[in-house]
Amino acid sequence: MSPARTDGQDDVRATFVLVPGAGGQAWYWHRLVPELERRGGTAVAVDLPAGDDTAGLERYTQTVLDAAAGSPGGPLVVVGQSMGGLTAPLVCTRRPVDLLVLLNAMVPRPGETGGEWWAATGHEAARAEAARAHGWPLDEDAFIHDVPPEVLATAPVPFAQSGTPFTEPWPMPGWPDVPTRVLAGRDDRFFPVGFQRRVAAERLGLPVEELPGGHLVALSRPVELADRLVGSLAALPAP
C-alpha cells in the first residue's frame, strides 16, 4: 500500500509524459499515473517499440510525440527514466516542453552511442564501488530489490529490449534549451546516486536531487515521486 500524502499538493494543471527505460513498457508507470491524476495532472505513459529491431531513436521519439499529441493545455513535463534519457531530450526538440526530468537516467553526449555510454561514464566500476561501500550483492538483481512482490507479480513478460537504439549516435549537437532537473533514487543499486551525481555534473553542470527508492522508483515509491514531480513545477515561470 502506498503511504499517505503529507504535502497537501493538489489541483495540478500539467501534463506529464512518461518515457520508460529498457523494455519500453507503459506498465512501469502504472502506480505513478493515478498519483499524478489524483493531484489534478494528466499522465501519459508511453509504450515504446522496444522489441522491434527496426526501431531506433527516431521511432522512439516519434512514438512519444504521437502519445502526447492530444495532451491538454498547461505545462508539459517530459520524464525519462533510465534508458529513456536517450529519447526524452529528443522529444524536447520537436515540440515545446516546459520541463525535462531525468529519473535515474542515462545522460548522453552528442555523437555518443548508448552502447558507448557505459564505458564512457565508468558505470561498471562505479556500480562495483557502491556495492562494496554499501554491502550490496553484485550478483543480485539491482532493479527490483525494493519493489513490492505483489507489484512484480503483475508485471508483463518478457521485458524485451532491442539493441538497435544503443548502436545509434545520439543525434543532437547539444542538450536542448529546456529547464532540466535530475532526480536520483538514493537506493539505486544499478545507477548509484554518487555515479549519477558525477555524470550530471560532468555532462549537464546540474545537481542531482535525491528521493527515496531504487532504480525503479515509480514502482517502489510512486507517492514520493509524484510529490517530487509536482513540486518541480513550482520552479517554472508563471504563464
CSV table of C-alpha atoms in Angstrom, one decimal:
chain,number,residue,atom,x,y,z
A,1,MET,CA,0.0,0.0,0.0
A,2,SER,CA,1.3,3.5,-0.8
A,3,PRO,CA,1.9,5.8,2.1
A,4,ALA,CA,-0.5,8.7,2.6
A,5,ARG,CA,0.5,12.0,1.1
A,6,THR,CA,1.5,14.7,3.5
A,7,ASP,CA,2.4,17.7,1.3
A,8,GLY,CA,-1.2,18.9,0.6
A,9,GLN,CA,-0.5,19.4,-3.1
A,10,ASP,CA,-3.5,19.1,-5.4
A,11,ASP,CA,-5.2,20.5,-8.4
A,12,VAL,CA,-2.1,20.4,-10.6
A,13,ARG,CA,-2.8,21.5,-14.2
A,14,ALA,CA,0.1,19.9,-16.0
A,15,THR,CA,0.7,17.0,-18.4
A,16,PHE,CA,3.4,14.5,-17.5
A,17,VAL,CA,4.7,12.5,-20.5
A,18,LEU,CA,6.3,9.4,-19.0
A,19,VAL,CA,9.1,7.7,-21.1
A,20,PRO,CA,10.1,4.3,-19.8
A,21,GLY,CA,13.5,2.7,-19.8
A,22,ALA,CA,14.7,-0.6,-21.3
A,23,GLY,CA,11.7,-2.8,-22.2
A,24,GLY,CA,9.7,0.3,-23.1
A,25,GLN,CA,6.5,-0.7,-21.3
A,26,ALA,CA,4.0,1.9,-20.1
A,27,TRP,CA,3.2,-0.6,-17.3
A,28,TYR,CA,6.3,0.7,-15.5
A,29,TRP,CA,4.4,3.9,-14.7
A,30,HIS,CA,1.1,2.3,-13.6
A,31,ARG,CA,1.5,3.2,-10.0
A,32,LEU,CA,2.6,6.7,-10.7
A,33,VAL,CA,-0.2,7.6,-13.1
A,34,PRO,CA,-3.1,7.6,-10.6
A,35,GLU,CA,-1.0,9.6,-8.1
A,36,LEU,CA,-0.4,12.3,-10.7
A,37,GLU,CA,-4.1,12.2,-11.7
A,38,ARG,CA,-5.2,12.4,-8.1
A,39,ARG,CA,-3.3,15.7,-7.9
A,40,GLY,CA,-5.2,17.0,-11.0
A,41,GLY,CA,-2.5,16.3,-13.5
A,42,THR,CA,-2.7,14.4,-16.8
A,43,ALA,CA,-0.3,11.5,-17.1
A,44,VAL,CA,0.6,10.0,-20.5
A,45,ALA,CA,2.5,6.7,-20.0
A,46,VAL,CA,4.2,5.7,-23.3
A,47,ASP,CA,4.7,2.2,-24.7
A,48,LEU,CA,7.9,2.2,-26.8
A,49,PRO,CA,8.6,-0.3,-29.7
A,50,ALA,CA,11.4,-1.9,-27.6
A,51,GLY,CA,11.1,-5.4,-29.1
A,52,ASP,CA,11.4,-4.1,-32.7
A,53,ASP,CA,14.9,-4.4,-34.1
A,54,THR,CA,13.9,-1.9,-36.9
A,55,ALA,CA,13.1,0.8,-34.4
A,56,GLY,CA,15.8,3.3,-33.4
A,57,LEU,CA,15.9,6.6,-31.6
A,58,GLU,CA,13.8,8.4,-34.3
A,59,ARG,CA,11.0,5.9,-34.0
A,60,TYR,CA,11.1,6.1,-30.2
A,61,THR,CA,10.9,9.8,-30.3
A,62,GLN,CA,8.0,9.8,-32.8
A,63,THR,CA,6.2,7.3,-30.6
A,64,VAL,CA,6.4,9.6,-27.6
A,65,LEU,CA,5.3,12.6,-29.7
A,66,ASP,CA,2.3,10.7,-31.0
A,67,ALA,CA,1.3,9.6,-27.5
A,68,ALA,CA,1.5,13.2,-26.3
A,69,ALA,CA,-0.2,14.7,-29.3
A,70,GLY,CA,-3.6,15.1,-27.6
A,71,SER,CA,-2.4,16.5,-24.3
A,72,PRO,CA,-4.4,19.4,-22.9
A,73,GLY,CA,-3.1,22.9,-22.2
A,74,GLY,CA,-0.9,23.8,-19.2
A,75,PRO,CA,2.7,23.0,-18.5
A,76,LEU,CA,4.2,20.0,-20.4
A,77,VAL,CA,6.7,17.9,-18.4
A,78,VAL,CA,8.6,15.1,-20.1
A,79,VAL,CA,10.1,12.5,-17.7
A,80,GLY,CA,12.7,10.0,-19.0
A,81,GLN,CA,13.6,7.0,-16.8
A,82,SER,CA,16.9,5.1,-17.2
A,83,MET,CA,17.3,4.4,-21.0
A,84,GLY,CA,14.5,6.9,-21.5
A,85,GLY,CA,17.2,9.5,-21.0
A,86,LEU,CA,18.3,8.9,-24.6
A,87,THR,CA,14.8,9.7,-26.0
A,88,ALA,CA,13.3,12.3,-23.7
A,89,PRO,CA,15.6,15.2,-24.7
A,90,LEU,CA,15.0,14.5,-28.3
A,91,VAL,CA,11.2,15.0,-27.7
A,92,CYS,CA,12.0,18.4,-26.4
A,93,THR,CA,13.5,19.5,-29.7
A,94,ARG,CA,10.3,18.6,-31.6
A,95,ARG,CA,7.6,20.3,-29.6
A,96,PRO,CA,7.5,22.9,-26.8
A,97,VAL,CA,8.3,21.4,-23.4
A,98,ASP,CA,8.3,23.3,-20.1
A,99,LEU,CA,10.3,20.9,-18.1
A,100,LEU,CA,12.5,17.9,-18.7
A,101,VAL,CA,13.0,15.5,-15.8
A,102,LEU,CA,15.7,12.8,-15.9
A,103,LEU,CA,14.9,10.0,-13.4
A,104,ASN,CA,17.7,7.6,-12.7
A,105,ALA,CA,18.5,8.2,-16.4
A,106,MET,CA,21.3,7.9,-18.9
A,107,VAL,CA,22.7,11.3,-19.9
A,108,PRO,CA,24.1,11.1,-23.5
A,109,ARG,CA,26.6,13.3,-25.1
A,110,PRO,CA,26.4,14.4,-28.8
A,111,GLY,CA,27.6,11.6,-31.1
A,112,GLU,CA,27.9,9.0,-28.3
A,113,THR,CA,26.0,5.8,-28.8
A,114,GLY,CA,24.1,4.2,-25.9
A,115,GLY,CA,26.5,1.3,-26.2
A,116,GLU,CA,29.5,3.5,-25.7
A,117,TRP,CA,27.8,5.3,-22.7
A,118,TRP,CA,28.6,2.6,-20.2
A,119,ALA,CA,32.4,2.6,-20.6
A,120,ALA,CA,32.5,6.4,-21.2
A,121,THR,CA,30.8,7.1,-17.8
A,122,GLY,CA,32.7,4.4,-15.9
A,123,HIS,CA,29.4,2.7,-14.9
A,124,GLU,CA,30.7,-0.8,-14.1
A,125,ALA,CA,33.4,0.4,-11.8
A,126,ALA,CA,31.0,2.9,-10.1
A,127,ARG,CA,28.5,0.2,-9.5
A,128,ALA,CA,31.0,-2.2,-8.0
A,129,GLU,CA,32.4,0.6,-5.8
A,130,ALA,CA,28.9,1.4,-4.5
A,131,ALA,CA,28.2,-2.3,-3.9
A,132,ARG,CA,31.3,-2.6,-1.8
A,133,ALA,CA,30.6,0.6,0.2
A,134,HIS,CA,27.0,-0.4,1.0
A,135,GLY,CA,27.4,-4.2,1.2
A,136,TRP,CA,25.1,-4.7,-1.8
A,137,PRO,CA,25.5,-8.1,-3.6
A,138,LEU,CA,26.5,-7.6,-7.2
A,139,ASP,CA,25.0,-10.9,-8.2
A,140,GLU,CA,21.5,-9.8,-7.0
A,141,ASP,CA,19.0,-8.1,-9.3
A,142,ALA,CA,19.8,-4.5,-9.0
A,143,PHE,CA,16.4,-3.3,-10.3
A,144,ILE,CA,13.8,-4.9,-8.1
A,145,HIS,CA,15.2,-5.1,-4.6
A,146,ASP,CA,12.8,-2.5,-3.2
A,147,VAL,CA,9.7,-3.2,-5.4
A,148,PRO,CA,6.9,-4.9,-3.5
A,149,PRO,CA,6.4,-8.6,-4.6
A,150,GLU,CA,2.7,-8.0,-5.2
A,151,VAL,CA,3.7,-5.3,-7.8
A,152,LEU,CA,6.2,-7.5,-9.5
A,153,ALA,CA,3.6,-10.3,-9.7
A,154,THR,CA,1.6,-8.1,-12.1
A,155,ALA,CA,4.5,-7.4,-14.5
A,156,PRO,CA,4.0,-8.2,-18.2
A,157,VAL,CA,6.6,-10.6,-19.6
A,158,PRO,CA,9.0,-10.6,-21.2
A,159,PHE,CA,10.8,-7.2,-20.9
A,160,ALA,CA,12.4,-7.4,-24.3
A,161,GLN,CA,14.8,-4.7,-25.4
A,162,SER,CA,16.3,-4.5,-28.9
A,163,GLY,CA,19.9,-3.3,-29.1
A,164,THR,CA,19.2,-1.1,-32.1
A,165,PRO,CA,18.8,2.2,-30.1
A,166,PHE,CA,22.1,1.5,-28.4
A,167,THR,CA,24.0,1.4,-31.7
A,168,GLU,CA,23.0,4.9,-32.9
A,169,PRO,CA,25.0,8.0,-32.2
A,170,TRP,CA,22.9,10.5,-30.1
A,171,PRO,CA,21.9,12.9,-32.8
A,172,MET,CA,21.7,16.3,-31.1
A,173,PRO,CA,24.6,18.8,-31.2
A,174,GLY,CA,24.0,19.7,-27.5
A,175,TRP,CA,21.4,19.5,-24.7
A,176,PRO,CA,18.1,21.0,-25.6
A,177,ASP,CA,17.4,24.5,-24.3
A,178,VAL,CA,14.8,23.3,-21.8
A,179,PRO,CA,14.8,23.5,-18.0
A,180,THR,CA,16.1,20.2,-16.8
A,181,ARG,CA,16.0,18.5,-13.4
A,182,VAL,CA,17.9,15.3,-12.4
A,183,LEU,CA,16.2,13.0,-9.9
A,184,ALA,CA,18.0,10.0,-8.4
A,185,GLY,CA,16.8,7.3,-6.1
A,186,ARG,CA,19.2,7.2,-3.2
A,187,ASP,CA,18.9,3.5,-3.0
A,188,ASP,CA,19.5,2.9,-6.7
A,189,ARG,CA,21.9,-0.1,-7.0
A,190,PHE,CA,22.2,0.0,-10.8
A,191,PHE,CA,22.9,3.7,-11.2
A,192,PRO,CA,24.2,4.6,-7.7
A,193,VAL,CA,23.4,8.1,-6.7
A,194,GLY,CA,27.1,9.1,-6.4
A,195,PHE,CA,27.6,7.9,-10.0
A,196,GLN,CA,24.5,9.9,-11.2
A,197,ARG,CA,25.8,13.0,-9.3
A,198,ARG,CA,29.1,12.8,-11.1
A,199,VAL,CA,27.6,12.2,-14.6
A,200,ALA,CA,25.1,15.0,-14.2
A,201,ALA,CA,27.8,17.4,-13.1
A,202,GLU,CA,30.2,16.5,-15.9
A,203,ARG,CA,27.7,16.4,-18.7
A,204,LEU,CA,25.0,18.9,-17.7
A,205,GLY,CA,26.5,21.0,-15.0
A,206,LEU,CA,23.5,20.2,-12.9
A,207,PRO,CA,23.0,18.9,-9.4
A,208,VAL,CA,21.1,15.7,-8.5
A,209,GLU,CA,18.0,15.8,-6.4
A,210,GLU,CA,17.7,12.7,-4.3
A,211,LEU,CA,14.5,10.9,-3.4
A,212,PRO,CA,13.7,7.6,-1.7
A,213,GLY,CA,13.7,4.5,-3.8
A,214,GLY,CA,15.8,2.4,-6.1
A,215,HIS,CA,16.2,2.2,-9.9
A,216,LEU,CA,12.5,1.5,-10.5
A,217,VAL,CA,11.3,4.3,-8.1
A,218,ALA,CA,8.0,4.7,-10.0
A,219,LEU,CA,7.1,1.1,-8.9
A,220,SER,CA,8.5,1.3,-5.4
A,221,ARG,CA,7.8,4.9,-4.3
A,222,PRO,CA,5.1,6.3,-6.5
A,223,VAL,CA,3.7,8.8,-3.9
A,224,GLU,CA,7.1,10.3,-3.2
A,225,LEU,CA,7.9,10.5,-6.9
A,226,ALA,CA,4.6,12.2,-7.7
A,227,ASP,CA,5.1,14.7,-5.0
A,228,ARG,CA,8.6,15.5,-6.3
A,229,LEU,CA,7.4,15.9,-9.9
A,230,VAL,CA,4.6,18.1,-8.8
A,231,GLY,CA,6.9,20.1,-6.6
A,232,SER,CA,9.2,20.6,-9.7
A,233,LEU,CA,6.5,22.7,-11.3
A,234,ALA,CA,7.0,25.5,-8.7
A,235,ALA,CA,10.3,26.5,-10.3
A,236,LEU,CA,8.7,27.1,-13.7
A,237,PRO,CA,8.0,30.7,-14.7
A,238,ALA,CA,4.4,31.9,-14.3
A,239,PRO,CA,2.3,31.7,-17.5
